[in-house]
Amino acid sequence: MLAVRVIQEQGIHVEGINFYTGFCVEGHTHAIRKKDRAKPKRNNALWVAEQLGIKLHIIDVSEDYKSVVLNPKHGYGANLNPCLDCKGFMVHEAMKWMRKHDFDFLITGEVMGQRPMSQRKDTMPIVSKESGANDLLLRPLCATLLPETLPEREGWVDREQLLNFSGRNRKPQITLAEKYDIKEYAQPAGGCCFLTDPSYSSKLADLWQARGEKTYEIDDIVMLKVGRHLRPRPHFKLIIAREEGETNFLRGYRKNYLSMNIISHSGPVSLIDGEPDNDDLELAARLAARFSSGRESELVTVELMQKNGECRNFHVKPLNSEEIPQEWYV
Ligand code: SF4
């Protein structure tokens, strides 16, 4: 928001681009769980564009983005976040868009030293270079700490009016936001990309390990955002809803996965990912029953639904907590 305002102040027309990678934490994710209900159910990029009064272009890059997540040349950050490759990829995509739509240069809101991987003095030039943007990429919030870009040299932008923000301290940004009368803004650090989340990353790593290769489809990565994931055997795992919102969400996937419903008691819907045999299914039913209101009962009836809608019932004794090793929790 600040970078846009700084550039708009110079009378320059700005439009926004938002890339959908499949890993974005957005309003629809918050809408599933009760605990997140207080969070605004909105697409933050759209909301920001509205605040700024600029056009926003939302581009789905989820297919091409796979190569960034699966094989990042510069590796991962603290979790499975390939931030440096990701920035290079996004700026490259933005460049393609810029040329196609006859715009002149790119800006980002990056601040030197603000993020440990992609916003360091030594890595910011890597993004400019590897994206192919080179000196068409201007970072208005820290431009005076960086070499002059083409828009500055050509006089399209007055360098004197650009900024020198650096480091993790956000006070200068907050002061500038006050100057522009920006009172509300999206979560400033992390929190917008599941790849920076340790629990999400361990589920993604588990998925790759179970498949024996690094691949994913969009449904796989959406599913990692929802439910408790337990892997009792290497070849299958259970995704168990933690609350009503998740149960409703998982129900929508019953044609894609084997699913289990608790019939004799109240309990969550579970999906099974993998290739379970009959013994595995019985174990899965006992595990699912553990998370139902019948957990202390002698017998719980669990319905197994095939992807084609065929059903059969298991009458099982729920596992007790000692029978569920901590390692099963992904
Ligand atoms: S946090 Fe996520 S979206 Fe942001 S740069 Fe890193 S990988 Fe990309």
XYZ file of C-alpha atoms and ligand atoms in Angstrom:
338
model
C 0.000 0.000 0.000
C 2.816 2.388 0.899
C 4.845 1.672 -2.218
C 1.794 2.350 -4.369
C 1.047 5.620 -2.569
C 4.676 6.802 -2.870
C 4.561 6.240 -6.629
C 1.050 7.621 -7.081
C 2.220 10.811 -5.347
C 4.478 11.355 -8.347
C 1.444 11.316 -10.616
C 2.100 7.811 -11.931
C -0.721 5.415 -12.808
C -0.401 2.137 -10.844
C -2.269 -1.163 -11.172
C -1.860 -4.191 -8.916
C -1.159 -7.837 -9.647
C -1.975 -10.616 -7.209
C -0.742 -14.127 -7.883
C -2.760 -17.104 -6.702
C -0.340 -19.928 -5.860
C -2.670 -22.343 -4.043
C -0.803 -21.724 -0.783
C -2.417 -18.383 -0.004
C -4.144 -17.956 3.330
C -7.300 -16.122 2.448
C -10.813 -15.339 3.570
C -12.204 -18.685 2.426
C -9.693 -20.521 4.645
C -10.708 -18.376 7.604
C -14.363 -19.044 6.841
C -14.025 -22.809 7.426
C -13.098 -22.796 11.120
C -14.981 -21.214 13.959
C -11.816 -20.062 15.708
C -10.950 -17.888 12.686
C -14.432 -16.398 12.318
C -13.325 -13.065 13.739
C -10.793 -12.635 10.928
C -12.128 -10.669 7.964
C -13.408 -12.971 5.248
C -11.952 -11.115 2.371
C -9.345 -11.401 -0.319
C -6.749 -9.048 1.117
C -5.318 -8.111 -2.262
C -8.750 -7.024 -3.506
C -9.407 -5.199 -0.275
C -6.078 -3.364 -0.508
C -6.730 -2.413 -4.136
C -10.097 -1.031 -3.122
C -8.490 1.055 -0.375
C -5.978 2.409 -2.857
C -8.538 2.914 -5.601
C -6.466 0.951 -8.114
C -7.314 -1.847 -10.519
C -6.223 -5.315 -9.434
C -5.430 -8.239 -11.707
C -5.620 -11.650 -10.046
C -3.578 -14.230 -11.893
C -3.739 -17.946 -11.178
C -0.151 -19.227 -11.391
C -0.765 -22.372 -9.352
C 0.268 -24.770 -12.132
C 3.545 -23.074 -13.070
C 4.256 -22.333 -9.412
C 4.673 -26.058 -8.721
C 8.213 -26.063 -10.097
C 9.106 -23.278 -7.618
C 7.858 -25.282 -4.621
C 9.150 -28.635 -5.815
C 12.628 -27.619 -6.966
C 13.709 -24.257 -5.605
C 17.171 -23.442 -6.910
C 17.895 -21.351 -3.817
C 16.351 -23.815 -1.356
C 13.797 -23.333 1.373
C 13.580 -20.941 4.302
C 12.799 -22.002 7.874
C 9.917 -24.158 6.548
C 9.033 -25.230 3.005
C 8.910 -21.598 1.858
C 11.043 -21.084 -1.267
C 10.919 -17.294 -0.858
C 13.838 -16.301 -3.046
C 12.762 -18.449 -5.998
C 9.163 -17.408 -5.384
C 9.971 -13.694 -5.626
C 11.990 -14.241 -8.790
C 9.115 -16.225 -10.285
C 6.492 -13.623 -9.395
C 8.518 -10.689 -10.682
C 9.148 -12.654 -13.882
C 5.399 -13.270 -14.281
C 4.738 -9.601 -13.538
C 7.259 -8.651 -16.245
C 5.408 -10.777 -18.799
C 2.153 -9.082 -17.805
C 3.770 -5.648 -17.911
C 5.037 -6.123 -21.469
C 1.753 -7.566 -22.677
C -0.244 -4.670 -21.254
C 2.169 -1.944 -22.234
C 3.195 -0.745 -18.782
C 6.646 0.771 -18.222
C 8.120 -0.609 -15.013
C 7.404 -2.680 -11.902
C 7.286 -1.753 -8.241
C 7.169 -3.942 -5.137
C 6.733 -3.065 -1.471
C 9.982 -4.745 -0.478
C 12.143 -3.279 2.280
C 15.803 -4.187 2.540
C 16.568 -6.426 5.517
C 12.916 -6.948 6.355
C 12.744 -10.640 5.498
C 15.572 -13.103 6.109
C 15.640 -14.796 2.712
C 14.392 -12.690 -0.148
C 14.799 -9.117 1.119
C 18.491 -8.950 1.959
C 20.999 -6.577 0.400
C 22.623 -9.515 -1.376
C 19.429 -11.289 -2.460
C 17.370 -8.368 -3.756
C 19.623 -8.017 -6.839
C 19.201 -11.779 -7.432
C 15.436 -11.280 -7.747
C 15.945 -8.394 -10.210
C 18.366 -10.434 -12.285
C 16.785 -13.882 -12.272
C 13.313 -12.526 -12.966
C 14.654 -10.782 -16.055
C 13.304 -7.453 -14.777
C 16.785 -6.048 -14.048
C 16.590 -2.264 -13.728
C 12.885 -2.139 -14.520
C 12.189 -3.304 -10.972
C 11.896 -0.375 -8.565
C 11.432 -0.781 -4.808
C 10.157 2.660 -3.773
C 10.424 2.019 -0.012
C 14.169 1.349 -0.079
C 15.166 2.641 -3.515
C 17.813 5.078 -2.303
C 19.752 2.187 -0.752
C 19.864 0.424 -4.113
C 21.450 1.329 -7.467
C 19.424 3.675 -9.664
C 16.853 1.948 -11.830
C 15.826 2.881 -15.362
C 12.670 4.776 -14.277
C 14.890 6.944 -12.023
C 17.575 7.490 -14.636
C 15.017 8.407 -17.256
C 13.342 10.856 -14.865
C 9.982 9.045 -14.935
C 10.356 8.844 -11.163
C 12.089 11.369 -8.922
C 14.635 9.440 -6.838
C 14.737 12.292 -4.306
C 11.212 11.439 -3.249
C 11.892 7.722 -2.778
C 12.711 6.174 0.581
C 15.493 4.429 2.469
C 13.638 2.060 4.769
C 15.635 -0.904 6.017
C 15.491 -3.590 8.674
C 12.702 -5.244 10.554
C 11.601 -2.170 12.492
C 8.269 -1.106 11.046
C 7.995 2.267 12.754
C 8.865 4.307 9.638
C 6.210 2.402 7.669
C 3.627 3.005 10.384
C 4.478 6.714 10.438
C 4.164 6.893 6.663
C 0.842 5.027 6.818
C -0.403 7.688 9.234
C 0.712 10.391 6.834
C -1.318 8.753 4.068
C -4.219 8.236 6.455
C -4.035 4.456 6.038
C -5.549 3.154 9.273
C -6.101 -0.513 8.537
C -3.722 -2.839 6.784
C -3.273 -6.572 6.318
C -1.107 -8.582 8.716
C 2.351 -7.148 8.022
C 4.602 -10.208 8.526
C 4.150 -13.765 7.213
C 0.706 -15.175 7.879
C -0.386 -14.905 4.255
C 1.341 -17.982 2.845
C 0.932 -21.501 4.224
C 4.469 -22.433 3.160
C 5.847 -20.399 6.080
C 3.730 -22.398 8.553
C 5.668 -25.204 10.339
C 2.649 -27.466 10.788
C 1.546 -27.059 7.168
C 5.113 -27.682 5.946
C 5.399 -30.915 7.927
C 2.159 -32.138 6.326
C 3.489 -31.295 2.880
C 6.785 -33.075 3.614
C 4.803 -36.112 4.828
C 2.760 -36.120 1.603
C 5.917 -36.206 -0.506
C 7.469 -38.910 1.630
C 4.333 -41.090 1.473
C 4.164 -40.752 -2.326
C 7.865 -41.394 -2.761
C 8.135 -38.299 -4.964
C 7.710 -34.557 -4.759
C 4.432 -33.859 -6.541
C 1.073 -32.349 -5.683
C -2.257 -31.387 -7.130
C -4.291 -28.401 -5.963
C -6.721 -30.633 -4.038
C -3.789 -32.135 -2.091
C -2.527 -28.782 -0.903
C -5.987 -27.460 -0.084
C -6.601 -30.575 1.993
C -3.434 -29.932 4.030
C -5.084 -26.750 5.321
C -7.967 -28.658 6.881
C -8.431 -31.183 9.706
C -6.214 -33.349 11.873
C -3.901 -35.528 9.790
C -2.896 -38.909 11.226
C -0.777 -41.460 9.420
C -1.068 -44.842 11.162
C 0.638 -46.702 8.295
C 3.016 -45.406 5.622
C 0.515 -46.122 2.824
C -2.506 -44.261 4.154
C -3.548 -41.369 6.340
C -6.758 -40.094 7.856
C -7.924 -36.508 7.644
C -10.318 -35.977 10.540
C -12.456 -32.846 10.761
C -11.895 -30.857 13.966
C -15.239 -29.114 13.954
C -18.487 -28.677 12.067
C -17.075 -26.237 9.519
C -14.370 -28.739 8.560
C -16.856 -31.614 8.476
C -18.936 -29.657 5.961
C -15.828 -28.872 3.940
C -14.565 -32.486 3.905
C -18.015 -33.756 2.873
C -17.487 -31.929 -0.398
C -14.599 -34.311 -1.172
C -16.412 -37.629 -0.666
C -16.243 -38.420 -4.373
C -12.465 -37.988 -4.371
C -11.530 -39.952 -1.242
C -12.771 -42.915 0.807
C -14.665 -41.368 3.704
C -15.899 -42.396 7.126
C -18.962 -41.215 9.038
C -19.778 -42.073 12.626
C -23.280 -43.572 12.603
C -23.996 -44.643 16.187
C -22.726 -41.471 17.832
C -22.022 -37.907 16.881
C -18.609 -37.411 15.359
C -16.602 -35.820 12.592
C -16.269 -36.858 8.959
C -12.887 -38.389 8.077
C -11.294 -38.837 4.679
C -8.769 -41.549 3.881
C -5.884 -40.742 1.574
C -3.893 -43.706 0.281
C -4.397 -47.403 -0.385
C -5.683 -49.081 2.783
C -6.474 -52.837 2.879
C -9.263 -54.322 4.972
C -7.245 -54.418 8.210
C -6.192 -50.826 7.627
C -9.827 -49.811 7.165
C -10.728 -51.392 10.483
C -7.872 -49.537 12.141
C -9.012 -46.305 10.455
C -12.566 -46.895 11.761
C -11.248 -47.410 15.316
C -9.200 -44.252 15.000
C -12.103 -42.217 13.616
C -14.299 -43.564 16.451
C -11.780 -42.235 18.953
C -12.635 -38.709 17.836
C -16.406 -39.250 18.212
C -18.640 -38.857 21.234
C -18.517 -42.687 21.505
C -14.824 -42.739 22.403
C -15.542 -44.435 25.758
C -18.136 -46.870 24.322
C -17.584 -50.576 23.742
C -18.787 -50.373 20.142
C -19.127 -47.579 17.665
C -20.627 -47.977 14.192
C -18.575 -46.330 11.476
C -19.781 -46.119 7.894
C -17.209 -46.407 5.145
C -18.221 -44.739 1.892
C -16.469 -45.611 -1.359
C -15.885 -42.884 -3.928
C -18.825 -44.295 -5.941
C -21.164 -43.854 -2.960
C -21.301 -47.547 -1.929
C -21.303 -47.951 1.860
C -20.517 -50.590 4.425
C -20.409 -50.470 8.184
C -17.718 -51.342 10.708
C -18.637 -52.021 14.339
C -15.467 -51.236 16.242
C -14.055 -50.519 19.649
C -12.510 -47.029 19.586
C -8.749 -46.867 20.084
C -7.766 -45.494 23.452
C -5.327 -42.632 23.658
C -2.356 -44.917 24.560
C -2.950 -46.819 21.334
C -2.396 -43.680 19.268
C 1.334 -42.961 19.138
C 2.302 -39.292 18.881
C 4.205 -40.093 15.645
C 0.896 -40.772 13.899
C 0.074 -37.069 14.108
C 1.487 -35.459 10.997
S 6.115 -16.200 2.013
Fe 5.235 -17.537 0.409
S 4.429 -16.114 -1.153
Fe 5.807 -14.925 0.180
S 7.809 -15.014 -0.893
Fe 7.775 -16.691 0.589
S 7.044 -18.474 -0.558
Fe 6.503 -16.640 -1.749
